[in-house]
């Protein structure tokens, strides 16, 4: 298939491109960029991107797809559908499945299921330790051969510095980044929200910011000791961000991501006891939100990731302290970024694309993604920064509906998602493209 994405405004930080132009795609690969005046290549379908931003495909580094083992919450197919509906061409699946992705067989299963779905690219992240129990290292080399792009024990943080040091040294040998959920369980155990004013008012056990800070400092020190690539997941505290900033100043291979709910909401949102405000790390106080916004502005934070964590409605219907942690986020992340970061002027569109495409590809060494260079995979996210829309969780592509953003109205959205040169999602309320062309792309 030949495809010309015509008359859009192309932003590709990987090449320093920020200009109007066309993108030509053939056989699932980017052929190159051309000027508006260039004609339509013979036999090419045309996507009219007038007034739209054309970007490299967005990559979500941190999602939970629940399969195998918890398919009632999400499947790889439904999660991939939610991803492309939200504008993500690629997602990285955390290993906390049942069984845990701590071996090559589970890794291959995840990849095969994603290929069957035929929507988003899915790259598995393997476990650091066997069964994520924090004692014996998993077979990272076998998992890498099978297709993992990083290792993490996700919500079960590696419990000791000694084990983490060995994990970093082992992972370095396979050139795999170590992704850590920074939480000292001895400080946070039993907590259900941020420890502070609102936990005191609401009478709920808190999770202190220090629990995240301690592990973030530990990981940065161990990165210096081992030379391993270390990525801190969903940072939520000013202390963790400061640890990353200092590590970067030393030239250490330390990166971090932030989730949209952590710059959008504060712990004040918990006062209604809505379990859709319960996540780990928890919603923090305004001073931590301000630190995240500053980290997004000044470059300390490298990536935006949704931490998409689906749960069945019956599970989230439990009392707050009994309900599971986590919310879905694949379909609201880009809307929140455009509405709450780009439009207020906190970051530019180019910086957003860097956070969502260029940097995740760099961190995970996905040389074929996050760029519109000639020869790269034709994965593209097409944005309308001005489109006003309201998120209806009942219409979500995900199997779960646990979100605090149901009914939110956003300014800005991903309107089309192209994976491997094929249009895999077009907003149903969007009519910039002729119906015959939609049919041709979808075939």
Coordinates of C-alpha atoms in Angstrom, one line a residue:
X1 CA 0.0 0.0 0.0
X2 CA 1.2 3.5 -0.8
X3 CA -0.1 6.3 1.4
X4 CA 0.5 10.1 1.3
X5 CA -0.3 12.0 4.4
X6 CA -0.8 15.4 2.8
X7 CA -0.9 19.0 4.0
X8 CA -0.2 18.3 7.6
X9 CA 2.3 20.0 10.0
X10 CA 5.1 17.6 10.6
X11 CA 6.9 17.5 13.9
X12 CA 9.7 15.0 14.4
X13 CA 12.1 15.8 17.2
X14 CA 14.3 12.9 16.2
X15 CA 15.2 14.8 13.0
X16 CA 14.7 18.4 14.3
X17 CA 11.7 18.7 11.9
X18 CA 9.0 21.2 12.7
X19 CA 7.4 22.4 9.5
X20 CA 4.5 21.9 7.1
X21 CA 4.8 19.0 4.6
X22 CA 3.8 15.6 3.4
X23 CA 4.8 12.1 4.6
X24 CA 5.0 9.4 2.0
X25 CA 4.6 5.7 3.1
X26 CA 5.0 2.6 1.1
X27 CA 4.8 -1.1 2.2
X28 CA 4.6 -0.2 5.9
X29 CA 7.7 2.0 5.8
X30 CA 8.4 5.8 5.7
X31 CA 9.8 6.6 2.3
X32 CA 10.4 10.3 3.2
X33 CA 9.0 13.8 3.6
X34 CA 8.1 16.0 0.7
X35 CA 6.9 19.6 0.1
X36 CA 3.3 20.6 -0.3
X37 CA 3.9 21.3 -4.0
X38 CA 5.0 17.8 -4.8
X39 CA 2.4 15.7 -6.6
X40 CA 0.7 12.5 -5.4
X41 CA 2.8 9.4 -6.1
X42 CA 1.1 7.0 -8.5
X43 CA -1.3 4.6 -6.9
X44 CA -1.1 6.3 -3.5
X45 CA -4.1 6.8 -1.2
X46 CA -4.3 10.3 0.3
X47 CA -4.9 11.3 3.9
X48 CA -5.8 15.0 4.1
X49 CA -4.1 16.2 7.2
X50 CA -4.9 19.9 6.7
X51 CA -4.9 21.6 10.1
X52 CA -3.4 18.6 11.8
X53 CA -0.2 17.7 13.5
X54 CA 1.6 14.7 12.0
X55 CA 4.0 13.0 14.5
X56 CA 5.9 9.8 14.9
X57 CA 3.8 7.1 16.5
X58 CA 3.3 7.6 20.2
X59 CA 4.8 5.0 22.6
X60 CA 3.3 4.2 26.0
X61 CA 6.1 2.6 28.1
X62 CA 3.9 1.4 30.9
X63 CA 0.7 -0.5 30.5
X64 CA -1.0 -3.5 32.1
X65 CA -2.7 -5.8 29.6
X66 CA -3.7 -8.5 32.2
X67 CA -3.4 -11.4 29.7
X68 CA -2.6 -14.1 30.5
X69 CA -4.5 -14.8 33.6
X70 CA -6.9 -11.8 34.2
X71 CA -8.7 -11.6 30.8
X72 CA -11.9 -10.5 32.6
X73 CA -10.1 -7.1 33.2
X74 CA -8.4 -6.7 29.9
X75 CA -7.0 -8.8 27.0
X76 CA -4.1 -8.0 24.8
X77 CA -6.6 -7.4 22.0
X78 CA -8.8 -5.0 24.0
X79 CA -5.8 -3.2 25.4
X80 CA -4.3 -2.7 22.0
X81 CA -7.7 -1.4 20.7
X82 CA -7.7 1.1 23.6
X83 CA -4.2 2.1 22.8
X84 CA -4.8 2.9 19.1
X85 CA -8.1 4.7 20.0
X86 CA -6.0 6.9 22.3
X87 CA -3.3 7.6 19.7
X88 CA -0.6 5.1 20.8
X89 CA 1.0 3.0 18.1
X90 CA 3.1 1.0 20.5
X91 CA 2.7 -0.1 24.1
X92 CA 5.0 -1.9 26.5
X93 CA 3.3 -4.6 28.6
X94 CA 4.2 -5.0 32.3
X95 CA 4.9 -8.5 33.5
X96 CA 2.4 -8.7 36.3
X97 CA 0.2 -11.3 34.6
X98 CA -0.7 -14.8 35.8
X99 CA 1.7 -16.5 35.3
X100 CA 4.2 -13.6 35.7
X101 CA 6.2 -12.9 32.5
X102 CA 9.4 -14.2 33.9
X103 CA 10.2 -16.6 31.1
X104 CA 10.5 -16.8 27.3
X105 CA 7.2 -18.8 26.9
X106 CA 5.1 -16.0 28.4
X107 CA 7.0 -13.4 26.4
X108 CA 6.3 -15.2 23.2
X109 CA 2.6 -15.7 24.1
X110 CA 2.2 -11.9 24.6
X111 CA 3.8 -11.1 21.3
X112 CA 1.7 -13.7 19.4
X113 CA -1.5 -12.4 20.9
X114 CA -0.6 -8.9 19.9
X115 CA 0.1 -10.1 16.3
X116 CA -3.3 -11.7 16.2
X117 CA -4.9 -8.5 17.3
X118 CA -3.2 -6.6 14.5
X119 CA -3.5 -3.2 16.1
X120 CA -0.8 -1.6 18.3
X121 CA 2.7 -2.9 18.5
X122 CA 3.1 -4.6 21.9
X123 CA 6.6 -5.0 23.4
X124 CA 6.7 -7.1 26.6
X125 CA 8.7 -6.1 29.7
X126 CA 10.0 -9.1 31.5
X127 CA 10.2 -9.7 35.3
X128 CA 13.5 -8.9 37.1
X129 CA 13.1 -11.8 39.5
X130 CA 11.3 -15.1 39.2
X131 CA 7.6 -14.7 39.9
X132 CA 8.5 -11.1 40.9
X133 CA 9.2 -12.4 44.4
X134 CA 12.4 -10.4 44.8
X135 CA 14.8 -13.2 45.5
X136 CA 16.1 -15.1 42.4
X137 CA 16.9 -13.3 39.2
X138 CA 14.8 -14.3 36.1
X139 CA 16.4 -15.5 32.9
X140 CA 16.7 -12.1 31.3
X141 CA 18.8 -13.4 28.3
X142 CA 16.2 -15.9 27.2
X143 CA 13.4 -13.3 27.6
X144 CA 15.3 -10.8 25.5
X145 CA 15.8 -13.4 22.8
X146 CA 12.1 -13.9 22.9
X147 CA 11.3 -10.2 22.6
X148 CA 11.4 -8.2 25.9
X149 CA 12.6 -4.6 25.8
X150 CA 13.2 -4.1 29.5
X151 CA 12.9 -5.7 32.9
X152 CA 10.8 -4.7 35.9
X153 CA 9.0 -6.3 38.9
X154 CA 6.5 -3.5 38.5
X155 CA 4.3 -3.1 41.6
X156 CA 6.5 -5.4 43.6
X157 CA 9.6 -3.3 44.0
X158 CA 12.9 -5.1 44.3
X159 CA 13.2 -5.2 48.1
X160 CA 16.9 -4.9 48.8
X161 CA 19.8 -2.9 47.3
X162 CA 21.8 -6.1 47.1
X163 CA 19.3 -7.8 44.8
X164 CA 18.8 -4.7 42.8
X165 CA 22.6 -4.3 42.3
X166 CA 22.8 -7.9 40.9
X167 CA 19.8 -7.3 38.7
X168 CA 21.3 -4.1 37.3
X169 CA 24.6 -5.9 36.6
X170 CA 22.9 -8.8 34.9
X171 CA 20.6 -6.5 32.9
X172 CA 23.5 -4.4 31.8
X173 CA 25.0 -7.5 30.2
X174 CA 22.0 -7.8 27.9
X175 CA 21.7 -4.1 27.4
X176 CA 18.2 -4.0 29.0
X177 CA 17.0 -1.1 31.0
X178 CA 15.8 -1.8 34.5
X179 CA 12.4 -0.2 35.2
X180 CA 11.6 0.3 38.8
X181 CA 8.4 1.1 40.7
X182 CA 10.1 3.1 43.5
X183 CA 8.4 2.3 46.8
X184 CA 10.0 1.2 50.0
X185 CA 7.3 -1.2 51.3
X186 CA 8.4 -0.9 54.9
X187 CA 7.4 2.8 54.7
X188 CA 4.3 2.5 52.5
X189 CA 2.8 -0.8 53.7
X190 CA -0.9 -0.5 54.5
X191 CA -1.2 2.9 52.9
X192 CA -4.1 3.7 50.5
X193 CA -3.4 7.3 49.6
X194 CA -0.7 10.0 50.0
X195 CA 0.3 10.7 53.6
X196 CA -0.5 14.3 54.3
X197 CA -3.3 16.8 55.1
X198 CA -6.0 14.8 53.4
X199 CA -5.1 11.4 54.7
X200 CA -5.4 13.0 58.2
X201 CA -8.7 14.6 57.4
X202 CA -10.1 11.5 55.8
X203 CA -8.8 9.1 58.5
X204 CA -7.0 6.9 56.0
X205 CA -3.6 5.3 56.3
X206 CA -1.1 7.3 54.2
X207 CA 1.9 6.4 51.9
X208 CA 4.6 9.0 52.6
X209 CA 6.5 10.6 49.8
X210 CA 9.7 9.4 51.5
X211 CA 8.8 5.8 50.5
X212 CA 9.3 6.7 46.9
X213 CA 12.2 9.0 47.5
X214 CA 14.2 6.4 49.3
X215 CA 14.1 3.9 46.5
X216 CA 14.7 6.6 43.8
X217 CA 17.9 7.6 45.6
X218 CA 18.9 4.0 46.0
X219 CA 18.4 3.3 42.3
X220 CA 20.3 6.3 41.2
X221 CA 23.2 5.4 43.4
X222 CA 23.2 1.8 42.1
X223 CA 23.1 3.2 38.5
X224 CA 26.3 5.0 39.3
X225 CA 27.8 1.9 40.8
X226 CA 26.8 -0.6 38.1
X227 CA 26.6 1.5 34.9
X228 CA 23.2 0.0 34.2
X229 CA 20.5 1.8 32.4
X230 CA 17.8 2.7 35.0
X231 CA 14.3 4.0 34.3
X232 CA 12.1 5.2 37.2
X233 CA 8.4 4.4 36.5
X234 CA 5.6 6.9 37.2
X235 CA 7.5 9.3 39.5
X236 CA 5.2 11.3 41.7
X237 CA 7.3 13.1 44.2
X238 CA 9.5 16.1 44.2
X239 CA 12.3 14.1 45.9
X240 CA 12.3 11.4 43.2
X241 CA 12.4 14.1 40.5
X242 CA 15.3 15.8 42.3
X243 CA 17.2 12.4 42.5
X244 CA 16.8 12.0 38.7
X245 CA 17.9 15.5 38.1
X246 CA 21.1 15.0 40.1
X247 CA 21.8 11.7 38.4
X248 CA 21.5 13.4 35.0
X249 CA 23.9 16.1 36.0
X250 CA 26.4 13.4 36.8
X251 CA 25.9 11.9 33.3
X252 CA 24.3 8.7 34.6
X253 CA 22.0 6.6 32.4
X254 CA 19.0 7.4 34.5
X255 CA 15.6 8.3 33.0
X256 CA 12.0 8.6 34.3
X257 CA 8.4 8.8 33.3
X258 CA 5.3 10.5 34.7
X259 CA 1.6 9.5 34.4
X260 CA -1.1 12.0 33.5
X261 CA -3.1 11.6 36.7
X262 CA -0.1 12.8 38.7
X263 CA 0.1 16.2 37.0
X264 CA -3.7 16.6 36.7
X265 CA -5.1 15.6 40.2
X266 CA -4.1 16.0 43.8
X267 CA -4.9 14.0 46.9
X268 CA -7.8 16.4 47.5
X269 CA -9.7 14.4 44.9
X270 CA -9.8 11.4 47.3
X271 CA -12.2 13.2 49.6
X272 CA -15.2 11.7 47.9
X273 CA -13.9 8.2 48.5
X274 CA -14.1 7.4 44.8
X275 CA -11.9 4.3 44.4
X276 CA -11.1 5.6 40.9
X277 CA -8.8 8.0 42.6
X278 CA -6.8 5.1 44.2
X279 CA -3.6 4.3 42.4
X280 CA 0.0 3.5 43.3
X281 CA 2.0 5.8 43.6
X282 CA -1.0 7.7 45.0
X283 CA -2.2 11.2 44.0
X284 CA 0.1 13.6 45.8
X285 CA -0.3 17.1 47.2
X286 CA 0.1 20.3 45.1
X287 CA 3.7 20.8 45.9
X288 CA 4.6 17.5 44.2
X289 CA 2.3 18.2 41.3
X290 CA 4.2 21.5 40.8
X291 CA 7.5 19.6 40.9
X292 CA 6.2 17.3 38.1
X293 CA 5.1 20.3 36.0
X294 CA 8.6 21.8 36.4
X295 CA 10.3 18.5 35.6
X296 CA 8.2 18.3 32.4
X297 CA 9.2 21.9 31.5
X298 CA 12.9 21.7 32.2
X299 CA 13.6 18.2 30.7
X300 CA 14.2 16.2 33.9
X301 CA 11.3 14.0 33.0
X302 CA 11.9 12.0 29.9
X303 CA 8.5 10.4 29.1
X304 CA 4.8 10.4 29.6
X305 CA 3.2 6.9 30.3
X306 CA -0.4 6.1 31.1
X307 CA 0.2 3.3 33.7
X308 CA -3.0 1.9 32.2
X309 CA -4.3 -0.5 35.0
X310 CA -7.7 -2.0 34.2
X311 CA -9.9 -3.5 37.0
X312 CA -13.4 -5.0 36.9
X313 CA -16.2 -2.7 38.2
X314 CA -17.0 -5.1 41.0
X315 CA -13.4 -4.9 42.3
X316 CA -13.4 -1.1 42.3
X317 CA -16.8 -1.1 43.9
X318 CA -15.3 -2.2 47.2
X319 CA -14.6 0.2 50.1
X320 CA -11.7 2.5 49.4
X321 CA -9.2 0.8 51.6
X322 CA -10.1 -2.6 50.1
X323 CA -10.3 -1.6 46.4
X324 CA -7.3 -2.4 44.1
X325 CA -4.9 0.3 43.0
X326 CA -5.0 1.6 39.5
X327 CA -6.9 3.3 36.7
X328 CA -7.2 3.0 32.9
X329 CA -5.5 5.7 31.0
X330 CA -4.7 4.8 27.4
X331 CA -7.6 6.8 25.9
X332 CA -7.3 9.9 28.0
X333 CA -3.5 10.4 28.3
X334 CA -3.0 12.4 25.1
X335 CA -6.1 14.5 25.7
X336 CA -4.9 15.3 29.2
X337 CA -1.4 16.2 27.8
X338 CA -2.8 18.5 25.1
X339 CA -5.4 20.1 27.4
X340 CA -3.4 20.4 30.6
X341 CA 0.1 20.8 29.4
X342 CA 0.3 22.2 25.8
X343 CA -2.6 24.7 25.8
X344 CA -1.6 26.3 29.1
X345 CA 1.9 26.7 27.7
X346 CA 3.6 24.4 30.2
X347 CA 5.3 22.6 27.3
X348 CA 5.3 22.9 23.5
X349 CA 3.9 20.5 21.0
X350 CA 7.4 19.5 20.1
X351 CA 8.2 18.7 23.7
X352 CA 5.0 16.6 24.0
X353 CA 6.1 14.5 21.0
X354 CA 9.5 14.1 22.4
X355 CA 8.0 12.9 25.7
X356 CA 5.6 10.5 23.9
X357 CA 7.6 9.2 21.0
X358 CA 11.2 10.2 20.6
X359 CA 12.3 9.6 24.2
X360 CA 10.5 6.3 24.8
X361 CA 12.1 4.9 21.6
X362 CA 15.5 6.1 22.8
X363 CA 15.2 4.8 26.3
X364 CA 14.0 1.3 25.1
X365 CA 16.4 1.3 22.1
X366 CA 13.5 0.9 19.6
X367 CA 15.4 2.1 16.6
X368 CA 12.6 1.5 14.3
X369 CA 10.0 3.5 16.3
X370 CA 9.6 7.1 17.4
X371 CA 10.8 8.7 14.2
X372 CA 9.8 9.5 10.7
X373 CA 13.2 8.9 9.2
X374 CA 13.3 7.2 5.8
X375 CA 13.1 3.4 6.2
X376 CA 11.5 3.5 9.7
X377 CA 8.3 1.7 10.5
X378 CA 5.3 3.8 9.3
X379 CA 3.8 4.3 12.7
X380 CA 2.2 7.8 13.0
X381 CA 0.0 9.6 15.4
X382 CA -2.1 12.4 14.0
X383 CA -3.2 15.1 16.4
X384 CA -5.9 17.8 16.3
X385 CA -4.8 20.2 19.1
X386 CA -8.1 22.1 18.8
X387 CA -10.7 19.3 18.8
X388 CA -13.0 19.6 21.8
X389 CA -14.4 16.2 23.0
X390 CA -15.8 14.5 26.1
X391 CA -14.6 11.2 27.3
X392 CA -17.4 8.7 27.8
X393 CA -16.0 5.7 29.7
X394 CA -19.0 3.6 28.6
X395 CA -17.7 3.8 25.1
X396 CA -14.1 2.8 25.9
X397 CA -12.4 0.2 23.9
X398 CA -11.0 -1.2 27.2
X399 CA -12.8 -4.0 29.0
X400 CA -12.6 -1.9 32.2
X401 CA -14.0 1.5 33.1
X402 CA -12.0 2.5 36.2
X403 CA -11.2 6.1 35.5
X404 CA -11.6 9.4 37.4
X405 CA -11.9 11.2 34.0
X406 CA -15.3 9.9 32.9
X407 CA -17.2 12.9 31.6
X408 CA -14.1 15.2 31.3
X409 CA -14.0 17.5 28.3
X410 CA -10.7 18.0 26.6
X411 CA -9.2 20.4 24.1
X412 CA -7.0 18.4 21.8
X413 CA -7.0 14.7 20.7
X414 CA -5.3 12.1 18.6
X415 CA -7.7 11.7 15.6
X416 CA -5.9 9.0 13.6
X417 CA -3.5 6.2 14.4
X418 CA -1.4 4.6 11.7
X419 CA 0.6 1.4 12.5
X420 CA 2.8 -0.1 9.9
X421 CA 1.3 2.1 7.2
X422 CA -2.2 1.0 7.9
X423 CA -4.9 3.2 9.5
X424 CA -6.0 1.2 12.5
X425 CA -8.1 3.9 14.2
X426 CA -9.9 7.1 13.1
X427 CA -12.1 9.0 15.5
X428 CA -15.7 8.1 14.6
X429 CA -16.7 11.8 15.1
X430 CA -14.0 13.0 12.8
X431 CA -14.8 13.6 9.1
X432 CA -11.7 15.1 7.5
X433 CA -11.2 12.1 5.3
X434 CA -13.4 10.7 2.6
X435 CA -15.3 7.6 3.4
X436 CA -13.9 5.7 0.4
X437 CA -10.4 6.5 1.6
X438 CA -11.2 5.2 5.1
X439 CA -12.5 2.0 3.5
X440 CA -9.3 1.6 1.5
X441 CA -7.1 2.1 4.6
X442 CA -9.0 -0.2 6.8
X443 CA -9.1 -3.0 4.2

